Short mmCIF file of C-alpha atoms in Angstrom, two decimals:
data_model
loop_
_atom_site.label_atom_id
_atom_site.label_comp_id
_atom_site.label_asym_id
_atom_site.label_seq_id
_atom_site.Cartn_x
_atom_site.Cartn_y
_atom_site.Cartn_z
CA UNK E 1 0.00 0.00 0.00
CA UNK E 2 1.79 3.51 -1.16
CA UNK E 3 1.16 6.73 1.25
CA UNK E 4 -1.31 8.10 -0.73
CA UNK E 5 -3.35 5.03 -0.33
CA UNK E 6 -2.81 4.43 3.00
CA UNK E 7 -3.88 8.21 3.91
CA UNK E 8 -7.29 7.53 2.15
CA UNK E 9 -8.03 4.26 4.10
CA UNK E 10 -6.80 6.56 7.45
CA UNK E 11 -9.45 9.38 6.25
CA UNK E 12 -12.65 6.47 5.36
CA UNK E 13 -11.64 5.07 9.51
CA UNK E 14 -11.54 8.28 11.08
CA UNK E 15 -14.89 8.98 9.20
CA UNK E 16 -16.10 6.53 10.86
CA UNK E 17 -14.86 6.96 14.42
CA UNK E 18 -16.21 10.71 14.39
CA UNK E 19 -19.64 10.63 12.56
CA UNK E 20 -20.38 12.61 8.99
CA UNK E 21 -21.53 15.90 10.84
CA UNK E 22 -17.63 16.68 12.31
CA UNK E 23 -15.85 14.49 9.51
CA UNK E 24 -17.56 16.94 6.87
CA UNK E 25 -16.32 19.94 8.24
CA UNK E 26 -12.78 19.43 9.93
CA UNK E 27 -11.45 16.42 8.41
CA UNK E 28 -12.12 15.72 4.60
CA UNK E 29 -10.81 19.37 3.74
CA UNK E 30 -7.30 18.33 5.26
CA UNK E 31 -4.83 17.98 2.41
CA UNK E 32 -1.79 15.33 2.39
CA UNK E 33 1.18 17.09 1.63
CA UNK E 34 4.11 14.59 2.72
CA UNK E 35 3.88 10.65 3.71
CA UNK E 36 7.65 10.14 3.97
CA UNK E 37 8.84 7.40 6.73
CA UNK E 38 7.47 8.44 10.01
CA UNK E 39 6.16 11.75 9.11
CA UNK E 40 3.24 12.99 7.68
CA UNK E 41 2.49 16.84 7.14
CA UNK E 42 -1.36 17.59 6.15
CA UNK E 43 -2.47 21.37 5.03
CA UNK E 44 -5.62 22.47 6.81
CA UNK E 45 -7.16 25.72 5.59
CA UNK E 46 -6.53 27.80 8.78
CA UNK E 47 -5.26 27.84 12.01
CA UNK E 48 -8.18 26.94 13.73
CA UNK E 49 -8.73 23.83 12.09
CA UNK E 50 -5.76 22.63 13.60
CA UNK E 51 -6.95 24.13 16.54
CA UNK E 52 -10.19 22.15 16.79
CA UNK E 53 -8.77 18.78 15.85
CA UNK E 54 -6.13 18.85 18.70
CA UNK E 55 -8.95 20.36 21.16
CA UNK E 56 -11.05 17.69 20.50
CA UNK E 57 -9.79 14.42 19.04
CA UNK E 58 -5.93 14.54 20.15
CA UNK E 59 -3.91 12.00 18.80
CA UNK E 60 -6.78 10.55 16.52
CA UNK E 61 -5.09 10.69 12.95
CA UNK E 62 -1.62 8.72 13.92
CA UNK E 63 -3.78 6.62 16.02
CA UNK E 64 -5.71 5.37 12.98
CA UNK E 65 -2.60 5.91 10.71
CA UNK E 66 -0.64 3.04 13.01
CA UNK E 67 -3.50 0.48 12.18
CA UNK E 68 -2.67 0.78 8.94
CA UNK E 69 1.16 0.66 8.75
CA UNK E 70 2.08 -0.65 12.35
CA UNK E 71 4.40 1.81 13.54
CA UNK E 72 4.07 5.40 15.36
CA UNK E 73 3.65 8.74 12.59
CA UNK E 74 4.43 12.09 13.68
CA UNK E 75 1.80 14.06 12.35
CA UNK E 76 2.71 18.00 11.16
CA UNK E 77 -0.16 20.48 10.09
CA UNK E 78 0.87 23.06 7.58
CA UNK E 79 -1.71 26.17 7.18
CA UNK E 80 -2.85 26.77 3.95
CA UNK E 81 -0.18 29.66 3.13
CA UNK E 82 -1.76 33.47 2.67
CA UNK E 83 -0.71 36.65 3.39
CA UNK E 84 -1.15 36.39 7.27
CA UNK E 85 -1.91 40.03 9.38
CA UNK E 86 1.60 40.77 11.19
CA UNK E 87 -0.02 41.66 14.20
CA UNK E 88 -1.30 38.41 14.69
CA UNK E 89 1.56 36.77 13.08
CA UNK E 90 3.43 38.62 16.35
CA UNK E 91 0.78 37.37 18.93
CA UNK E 92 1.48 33.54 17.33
CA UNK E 93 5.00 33.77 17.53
CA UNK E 94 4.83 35.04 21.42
CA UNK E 95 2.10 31.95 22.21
CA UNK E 96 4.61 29.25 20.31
CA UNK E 97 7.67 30.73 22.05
CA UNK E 98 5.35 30.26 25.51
CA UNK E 99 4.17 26.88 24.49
CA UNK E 100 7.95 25.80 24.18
CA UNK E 101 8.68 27.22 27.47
CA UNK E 102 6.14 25.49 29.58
CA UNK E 103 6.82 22.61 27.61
CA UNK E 104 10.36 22.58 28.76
CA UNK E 105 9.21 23.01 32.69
CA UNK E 106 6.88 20.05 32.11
CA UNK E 107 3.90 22.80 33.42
CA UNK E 108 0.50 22.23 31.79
CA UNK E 109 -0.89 25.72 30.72
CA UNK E 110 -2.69 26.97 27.75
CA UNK E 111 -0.31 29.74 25.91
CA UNK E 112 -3.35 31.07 24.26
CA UNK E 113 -5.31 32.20 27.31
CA UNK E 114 -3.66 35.18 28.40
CA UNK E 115 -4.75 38.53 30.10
CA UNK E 116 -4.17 40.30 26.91
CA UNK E 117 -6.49 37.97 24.96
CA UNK E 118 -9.75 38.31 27.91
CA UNK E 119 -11.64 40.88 27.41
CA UNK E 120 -13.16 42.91 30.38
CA UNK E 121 -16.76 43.49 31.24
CA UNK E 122 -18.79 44.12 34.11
CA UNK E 123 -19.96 40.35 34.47
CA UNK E 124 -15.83 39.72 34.80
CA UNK E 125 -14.20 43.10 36.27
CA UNK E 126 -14.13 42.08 39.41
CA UNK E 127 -12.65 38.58 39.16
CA UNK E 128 -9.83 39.81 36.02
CA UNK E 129 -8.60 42.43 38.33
CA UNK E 130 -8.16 40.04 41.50
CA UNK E 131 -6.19 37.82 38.79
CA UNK E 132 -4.12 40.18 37.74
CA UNK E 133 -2.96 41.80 41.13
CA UNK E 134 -2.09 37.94 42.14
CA UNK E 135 -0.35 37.59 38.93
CA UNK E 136 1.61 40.84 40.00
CA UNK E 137 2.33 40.04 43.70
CA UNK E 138 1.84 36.05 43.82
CA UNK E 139 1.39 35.46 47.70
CA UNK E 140 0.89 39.08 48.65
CA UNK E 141 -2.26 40.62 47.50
CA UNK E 142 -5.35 37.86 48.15
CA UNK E 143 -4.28 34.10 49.29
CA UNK E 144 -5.84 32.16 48.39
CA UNK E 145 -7.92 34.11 45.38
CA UNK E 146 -11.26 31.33 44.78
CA UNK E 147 -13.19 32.29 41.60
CA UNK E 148 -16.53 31.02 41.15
CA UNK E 149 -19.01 30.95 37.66
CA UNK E 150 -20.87 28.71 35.46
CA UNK E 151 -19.60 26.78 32.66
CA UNK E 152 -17.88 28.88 30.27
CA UNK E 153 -17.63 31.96 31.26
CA UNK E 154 -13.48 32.40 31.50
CA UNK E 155 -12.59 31.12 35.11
CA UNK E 156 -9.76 28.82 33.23
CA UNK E 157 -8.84 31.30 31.24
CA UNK E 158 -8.67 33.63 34.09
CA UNK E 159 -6.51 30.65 36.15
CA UNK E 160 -4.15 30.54 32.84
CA UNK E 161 -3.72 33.87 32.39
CA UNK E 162 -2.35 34.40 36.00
CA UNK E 163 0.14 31.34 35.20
CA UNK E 164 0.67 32.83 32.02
CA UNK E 165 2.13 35.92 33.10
CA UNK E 166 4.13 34.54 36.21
CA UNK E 167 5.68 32.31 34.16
CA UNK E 168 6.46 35.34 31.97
CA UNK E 169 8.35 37.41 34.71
CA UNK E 170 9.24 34.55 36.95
CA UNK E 171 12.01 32.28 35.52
CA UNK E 172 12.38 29.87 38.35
CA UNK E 173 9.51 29.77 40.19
CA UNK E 174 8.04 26.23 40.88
CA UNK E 175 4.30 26.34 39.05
CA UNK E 176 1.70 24.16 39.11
CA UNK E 177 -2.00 24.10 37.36
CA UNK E 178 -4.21 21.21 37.46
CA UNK E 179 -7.62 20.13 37.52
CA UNK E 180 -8.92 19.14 40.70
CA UNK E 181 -9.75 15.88 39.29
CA UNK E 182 -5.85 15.34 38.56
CA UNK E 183 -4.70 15.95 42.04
CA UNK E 184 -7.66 13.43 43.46
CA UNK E 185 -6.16 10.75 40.73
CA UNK E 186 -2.85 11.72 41.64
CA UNK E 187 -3.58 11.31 45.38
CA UNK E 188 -5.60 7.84 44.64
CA UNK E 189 -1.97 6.80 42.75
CA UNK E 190 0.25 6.97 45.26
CA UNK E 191 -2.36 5.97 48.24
CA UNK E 192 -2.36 3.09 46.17
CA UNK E 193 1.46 2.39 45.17
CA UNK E 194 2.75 3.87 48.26
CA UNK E 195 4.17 7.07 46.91
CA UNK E 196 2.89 9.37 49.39
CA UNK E 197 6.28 11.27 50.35
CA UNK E 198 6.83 11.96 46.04
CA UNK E 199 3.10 13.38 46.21
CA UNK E 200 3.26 15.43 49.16
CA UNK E 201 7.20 16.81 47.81
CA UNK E 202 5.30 18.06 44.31
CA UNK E 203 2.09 19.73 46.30
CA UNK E 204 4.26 21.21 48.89
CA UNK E 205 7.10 22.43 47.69
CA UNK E 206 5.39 24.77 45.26
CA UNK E 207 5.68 28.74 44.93
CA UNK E 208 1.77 28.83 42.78
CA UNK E 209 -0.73 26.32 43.07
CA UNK E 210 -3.55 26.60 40.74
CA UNK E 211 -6.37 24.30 40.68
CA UNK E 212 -9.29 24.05 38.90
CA UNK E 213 -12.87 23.02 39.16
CA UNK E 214 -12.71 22.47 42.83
CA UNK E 215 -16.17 21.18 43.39
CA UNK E 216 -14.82 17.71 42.11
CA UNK E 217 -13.19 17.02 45.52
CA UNK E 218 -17.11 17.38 46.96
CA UNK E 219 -18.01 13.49 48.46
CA UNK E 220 -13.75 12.73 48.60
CA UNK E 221 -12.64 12.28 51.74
CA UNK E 222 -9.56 11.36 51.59
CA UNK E 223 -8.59 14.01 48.66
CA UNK E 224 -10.24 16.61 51.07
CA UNK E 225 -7.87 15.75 54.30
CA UNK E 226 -4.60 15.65 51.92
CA UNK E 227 -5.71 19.23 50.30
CA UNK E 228 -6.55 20.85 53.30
CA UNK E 229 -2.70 19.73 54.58
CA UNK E 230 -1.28 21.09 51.43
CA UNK E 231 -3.15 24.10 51.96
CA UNK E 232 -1.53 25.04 55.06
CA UNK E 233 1.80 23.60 53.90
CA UNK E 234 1.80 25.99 51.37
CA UNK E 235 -0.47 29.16 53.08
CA UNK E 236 2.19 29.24 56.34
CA UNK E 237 4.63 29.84 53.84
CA UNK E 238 3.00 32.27 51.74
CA UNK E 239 2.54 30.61 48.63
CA UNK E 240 0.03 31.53 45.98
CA UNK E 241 -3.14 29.34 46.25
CA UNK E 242 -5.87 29.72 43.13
CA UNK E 243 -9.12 27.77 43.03
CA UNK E 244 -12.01 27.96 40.97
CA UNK E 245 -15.22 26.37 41.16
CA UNK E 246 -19.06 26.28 39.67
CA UNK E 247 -20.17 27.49 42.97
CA UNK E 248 -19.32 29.53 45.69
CA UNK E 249 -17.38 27.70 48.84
CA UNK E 250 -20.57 27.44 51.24
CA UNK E 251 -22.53 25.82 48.56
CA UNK E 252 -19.69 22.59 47.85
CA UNK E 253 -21.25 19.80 49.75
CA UNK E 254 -20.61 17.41 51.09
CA UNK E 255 -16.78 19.08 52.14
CA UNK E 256 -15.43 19.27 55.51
CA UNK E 257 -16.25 22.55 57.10
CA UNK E 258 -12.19 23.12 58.07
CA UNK E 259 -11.84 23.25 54.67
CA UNK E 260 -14.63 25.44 53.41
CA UNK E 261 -13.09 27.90 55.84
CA UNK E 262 -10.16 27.85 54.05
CA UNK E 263 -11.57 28.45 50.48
CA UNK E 264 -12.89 31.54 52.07
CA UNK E 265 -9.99 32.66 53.73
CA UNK E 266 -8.84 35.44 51.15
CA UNK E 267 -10.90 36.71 48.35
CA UNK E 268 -13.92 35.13 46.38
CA UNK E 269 -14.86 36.23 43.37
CA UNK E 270 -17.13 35.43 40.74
CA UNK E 271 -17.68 35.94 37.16
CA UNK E 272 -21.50 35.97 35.47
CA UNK E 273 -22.92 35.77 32.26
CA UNK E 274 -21.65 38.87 29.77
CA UNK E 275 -23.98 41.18 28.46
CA UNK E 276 -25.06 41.39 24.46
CA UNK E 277 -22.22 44.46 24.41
CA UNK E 278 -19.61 42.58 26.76
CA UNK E 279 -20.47 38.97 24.67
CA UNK E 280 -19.67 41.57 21.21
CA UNK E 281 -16.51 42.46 22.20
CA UNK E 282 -15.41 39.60 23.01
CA UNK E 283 -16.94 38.11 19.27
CA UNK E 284 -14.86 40.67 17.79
CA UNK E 285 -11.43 40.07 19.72
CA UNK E 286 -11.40 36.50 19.22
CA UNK E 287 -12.72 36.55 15.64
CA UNK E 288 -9.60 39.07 14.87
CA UNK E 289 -7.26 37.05 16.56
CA UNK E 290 -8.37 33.89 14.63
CA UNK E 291 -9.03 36.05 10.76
CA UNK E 292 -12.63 35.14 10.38
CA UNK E 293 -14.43 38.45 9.47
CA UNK E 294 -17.79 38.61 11.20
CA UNK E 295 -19.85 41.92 10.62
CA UNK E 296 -21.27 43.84 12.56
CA UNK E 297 -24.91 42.49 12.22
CA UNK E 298 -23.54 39.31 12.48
CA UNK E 299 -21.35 39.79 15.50
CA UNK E 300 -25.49 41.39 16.89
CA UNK E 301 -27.04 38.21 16.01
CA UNK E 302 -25.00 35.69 17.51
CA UNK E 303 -24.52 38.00 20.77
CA UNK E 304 -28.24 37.84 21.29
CA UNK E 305 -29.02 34.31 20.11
CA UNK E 306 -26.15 32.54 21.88
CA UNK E 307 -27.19 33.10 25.36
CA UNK E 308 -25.71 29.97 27.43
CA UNK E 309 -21.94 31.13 27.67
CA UNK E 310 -18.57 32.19 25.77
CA UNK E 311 -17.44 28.68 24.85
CA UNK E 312 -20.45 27.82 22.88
CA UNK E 313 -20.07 31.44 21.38
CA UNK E 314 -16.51 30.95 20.35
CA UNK E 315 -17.51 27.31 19.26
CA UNK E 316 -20.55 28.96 17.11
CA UNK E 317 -17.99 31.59 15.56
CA UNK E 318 -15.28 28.88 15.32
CA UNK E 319 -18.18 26.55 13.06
CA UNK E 320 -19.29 29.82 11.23
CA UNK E 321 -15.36 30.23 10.04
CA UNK E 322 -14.81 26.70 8.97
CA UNK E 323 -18.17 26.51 6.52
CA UNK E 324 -17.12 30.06 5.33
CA UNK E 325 -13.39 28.75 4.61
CA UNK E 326 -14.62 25.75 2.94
CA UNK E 327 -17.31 27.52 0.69
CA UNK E 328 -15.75 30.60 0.19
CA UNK E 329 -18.54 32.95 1.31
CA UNK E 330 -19.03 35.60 3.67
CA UNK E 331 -20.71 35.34 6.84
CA UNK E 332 -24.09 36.53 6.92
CA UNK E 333 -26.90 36.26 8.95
CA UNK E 334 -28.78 33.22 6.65
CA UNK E 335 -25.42 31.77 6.94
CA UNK E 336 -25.21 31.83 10.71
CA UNK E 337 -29.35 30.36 10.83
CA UNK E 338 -28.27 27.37 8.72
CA UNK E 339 -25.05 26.31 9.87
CA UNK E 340 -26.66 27.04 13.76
CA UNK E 341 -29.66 25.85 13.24
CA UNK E 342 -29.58 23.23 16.18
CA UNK E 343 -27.53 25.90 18.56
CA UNK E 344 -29.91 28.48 18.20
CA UNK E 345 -32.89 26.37 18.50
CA UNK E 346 -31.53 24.82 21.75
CA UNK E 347 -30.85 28.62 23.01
CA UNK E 348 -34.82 29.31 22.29
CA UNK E 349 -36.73 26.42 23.54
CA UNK E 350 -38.36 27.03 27.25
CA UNK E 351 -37.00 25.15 30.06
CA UNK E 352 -38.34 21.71 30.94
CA UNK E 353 -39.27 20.73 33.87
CA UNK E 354 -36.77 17.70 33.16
CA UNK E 355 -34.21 19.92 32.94
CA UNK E 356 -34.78 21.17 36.16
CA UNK E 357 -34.71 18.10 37.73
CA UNK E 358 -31.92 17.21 36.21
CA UNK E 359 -30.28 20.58 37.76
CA UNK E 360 -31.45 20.28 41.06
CA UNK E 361 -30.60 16.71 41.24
CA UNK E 362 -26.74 17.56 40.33
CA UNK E 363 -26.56 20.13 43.27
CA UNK E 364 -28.19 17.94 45.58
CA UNK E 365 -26.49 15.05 45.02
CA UNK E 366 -29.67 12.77 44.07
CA UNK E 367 -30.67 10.53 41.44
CA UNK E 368 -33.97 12.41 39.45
CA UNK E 369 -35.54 8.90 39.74
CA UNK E 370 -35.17 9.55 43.98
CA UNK E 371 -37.31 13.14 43.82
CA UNK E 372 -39.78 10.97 41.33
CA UNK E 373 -40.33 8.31 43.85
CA UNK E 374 -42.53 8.18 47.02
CA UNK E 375 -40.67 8.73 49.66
CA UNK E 376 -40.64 10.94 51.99
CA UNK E 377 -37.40 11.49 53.91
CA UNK E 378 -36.04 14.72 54.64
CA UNK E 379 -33.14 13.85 52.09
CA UNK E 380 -35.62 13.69 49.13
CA UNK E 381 -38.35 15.75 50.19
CA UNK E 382 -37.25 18.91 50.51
CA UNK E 383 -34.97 18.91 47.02
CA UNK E 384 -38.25 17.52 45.67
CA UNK E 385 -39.64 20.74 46.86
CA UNK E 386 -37.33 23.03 45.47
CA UNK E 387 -37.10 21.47 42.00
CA UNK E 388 -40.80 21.71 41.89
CA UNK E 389 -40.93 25.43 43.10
CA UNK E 390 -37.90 26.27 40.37
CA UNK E 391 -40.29 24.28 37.95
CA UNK E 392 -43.73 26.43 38.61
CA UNK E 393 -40.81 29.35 38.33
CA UNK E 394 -39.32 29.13 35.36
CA UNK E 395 -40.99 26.37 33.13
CA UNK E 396 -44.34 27.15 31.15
CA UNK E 397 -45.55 23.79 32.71
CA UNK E 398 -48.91 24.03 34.25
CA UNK E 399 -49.16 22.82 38.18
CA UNK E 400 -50.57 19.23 37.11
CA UNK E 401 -48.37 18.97 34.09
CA UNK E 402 -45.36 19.44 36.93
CA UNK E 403 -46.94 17.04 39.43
CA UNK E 404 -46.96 14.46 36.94
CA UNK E 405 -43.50 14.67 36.41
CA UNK E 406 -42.74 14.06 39.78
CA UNK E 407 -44.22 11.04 40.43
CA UNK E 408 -47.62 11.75 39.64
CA UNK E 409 -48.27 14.19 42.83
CA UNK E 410 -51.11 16.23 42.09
CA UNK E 411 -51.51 19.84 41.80
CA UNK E 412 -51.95 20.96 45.65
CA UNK E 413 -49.23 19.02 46.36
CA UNK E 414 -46.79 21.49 43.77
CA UNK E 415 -48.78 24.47 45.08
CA UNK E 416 -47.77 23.34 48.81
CA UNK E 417 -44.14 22.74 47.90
CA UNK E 418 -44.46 26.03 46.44
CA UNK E 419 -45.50 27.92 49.57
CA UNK E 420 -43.19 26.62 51.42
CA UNK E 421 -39.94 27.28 49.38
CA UNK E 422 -41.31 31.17 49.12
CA UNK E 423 -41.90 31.24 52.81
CA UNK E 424 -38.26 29.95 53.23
CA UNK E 425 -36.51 32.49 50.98
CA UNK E 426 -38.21 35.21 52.63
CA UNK E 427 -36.89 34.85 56.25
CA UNK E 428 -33.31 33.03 55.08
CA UNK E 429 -31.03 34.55 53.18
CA UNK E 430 -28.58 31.97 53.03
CA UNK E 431 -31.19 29.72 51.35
CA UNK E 432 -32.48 32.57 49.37
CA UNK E 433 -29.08 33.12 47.62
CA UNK E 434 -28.80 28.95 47.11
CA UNK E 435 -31.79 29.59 45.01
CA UNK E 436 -30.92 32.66 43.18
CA UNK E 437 -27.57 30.28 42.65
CA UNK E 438 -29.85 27.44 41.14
CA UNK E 439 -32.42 29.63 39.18
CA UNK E 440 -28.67 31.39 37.32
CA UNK E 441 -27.52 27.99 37.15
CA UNK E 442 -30.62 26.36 35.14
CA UNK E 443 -30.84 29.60 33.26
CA UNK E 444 -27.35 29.41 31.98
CA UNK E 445 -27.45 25.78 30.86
#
């Protein structure tokens, strides 16, 4: 079998592994260029077509290449070759030279997500300048800094960017970003293989710990007793400590409340969803940095369509730029309703009352088949209550159309559960702002 033959059986199996929708668009316009021994260099149109296919199927094409030929390919993408703006031929050059860097120091941040590239609005002034005075004075201004925010709005890139730029000034300082989930696998590891002392010498010994998602750790025991020692380890020293989280530190349960205390020890700050003028600015950064050219109306549109957060807005714009690259035509509006057809559909159909469920379920740590079910313990009844209140709230269901869904309770049953939650929010504020966190939450998704 020659290269060129063995590159169209690799692009007929990845077809298959990802489906015709994301085949279509980011993998039958790559272009072989050079099969020679263990290298292979393929021309994409753009940038962000490499982008995308390292984002989200790393690794796939000399994965399916090896079945083929039975040894490991190195796999190269070449951009399509045009006159290139030299401004953001400048702003590439600075994120490869960082890439290389943190490469070299073995420390896993993104080079793209810096402070120059987020843009500033009120939904995220607060939390960008907390993150940059850190990023300033690591261990100084706010220890530890704990930003909270839905899905998508910019708390990792807010976490990066603070790397970013220490890592920038700092030459030898000792850096580390992870998810939460990593350290929780990492602490599981050496539980298990008795590597305890290696563990506790990389958490420890740091000069910036940065870790995201935190509400992962929520139900871990064990990963909560050896974080809330490497917290102090590192906070009686003065070390930076950065965590983020969907939620804010009172509302991550079940944790242990020595450790709550220390999430809220320094400064908490939160990031919502951006205006239509905030969400426009930051269409027309990102679109400029990646040379897809979005008009004005256009830039409008998707603004106030796209109303869930920034990742599925740079996703939509990312999509729009593709089909535009492929079929050579401007973005327009009729563009943007066909090619987003199911995104903006999604964005405009009510809430369900499933949805809800689904929601309140998450947060309370229940099964929706458990707030569907008869019983009546304290544990089920009251989030039963509050997913049926948030459902009369924000769903077009009627009262028996949401008793039904629960089990088949009737309608006085919804209107007590009702009464009740309103009463509650009215003389607790604590509970009151759990809500208001739930009723953003559901909105947002």
């Amino acid at each position: 079998m020659n290269t060129e033959e063995t590159w169209i059986k690799t692009i007929e199996a990845i077809g298959v592994k990802v489906g015709g929708q994301a085949f279509d668009l980011w993998f039958r316009p790559l272009k072989l260029v050079q099969f020679q021994d263990q290298n292979i260099v393929l021309e994409v149109p753009n940038k962000f077509f490499k982008e995308w296919i390292e984002d989200h199927f790393p690794g796939i094409i000399s994965e399916t290449i090896k079945e083929f030929v039975n040894k490991d390919v190195s796999v190269k993408f070449k951009v399509f070759d045009k006159k290139e703006d030299p401004v953001i031929k400048k702003i590439e050059s600075k994120q490869e030279n960082r890439r290389a860097k943190l490469a070299s120091r073995g420390i896993f941040l993104n080079p793209k997500f810096t402070f120059d590239t987020f843009v500033v609005g009120a939904s995220n002034q607060f939390a960008h300048a907390a993150s940059r005075a850190i990023a300033d004075a690591p261990g100084k201004a706010y220890n530890p800094l704990f930003i909270f925010g839905g899905v998508g709005l910019g708390k990792t890139h807010l976490m990066n960017a603070i790397g970013n730029k220490i890592i920038d000034q700092q030459n030898n300082v000792k850096l580390l970003y992870a998810p939460a989930e990593q350290f929780t696998n990492e602490f599981v590891y050496s539980m298990r293989n008795d590597k305890m002392d290696e563990f506790k010498a990389k958490y420890r010994n740091l000069d910036i710990l940065i870790i995201d998602d935190i509400q992962f750790i929520a139900g871990k025991s064990g990963t909560q007793e050896e974080l809330f020692h490497t917290f102090n380890a590192l906070y009686d020293t003065q070390k930076q400590i950065v965590f983020s989280s969907d939620r804010l530190p009172k509302d991550i349960s079940p944790i242990t409340e020595r450790l709550r205390s220390r999430f809220s020890m320094g400064l908490i700050a939160d990031i919502q969803i951006p205006d239509v003028e905030t969400k426009m600015a930051i269409l027309g950064k990102k679109s400029e940095l990646e040379g897809i050219e979005l008009s004005e109306d256009v830039n409008f549109f998707l603004a106030s369509k796209i109303k869930s957060n920034i990742r599925d807005l740079e996703a939509c714009m990312i999509r729009l730029g593709a089909h535009a690259s492929l079929t050579g035509k401007l973005i327009t509006i009729d563009m943007v309703k066909d090619v987003l057809k199911d995104m903006i559909y999604d964005e405009e159909k009510a809430l369900t009352v499933e949805f809800v469920q689904k929601t309140v379920c998450e947060y309370y740590g229940l099964k929706v088949q458990d707030i569907k079910a008869k019983k009546r313990t304290r544990e089920i009844a009251f989030p039963r209550q509050v997913a049926m209140y948030l459902s009369k709230f924000l769903t077009d269901s009627s009262l028996n159309e949401i008793g039904k869904n629960f089990g088949g309770k009737d309608h006085s049953t919804v209107i007590h559960a009702c009464k009740l939650i309103e009463e509650r929010r009215k003389n607790d504020d604590e509970f009151d702002k759990k809500i208001e966190y739930l009723i953003k939450k559901i909105k947002s998704n």
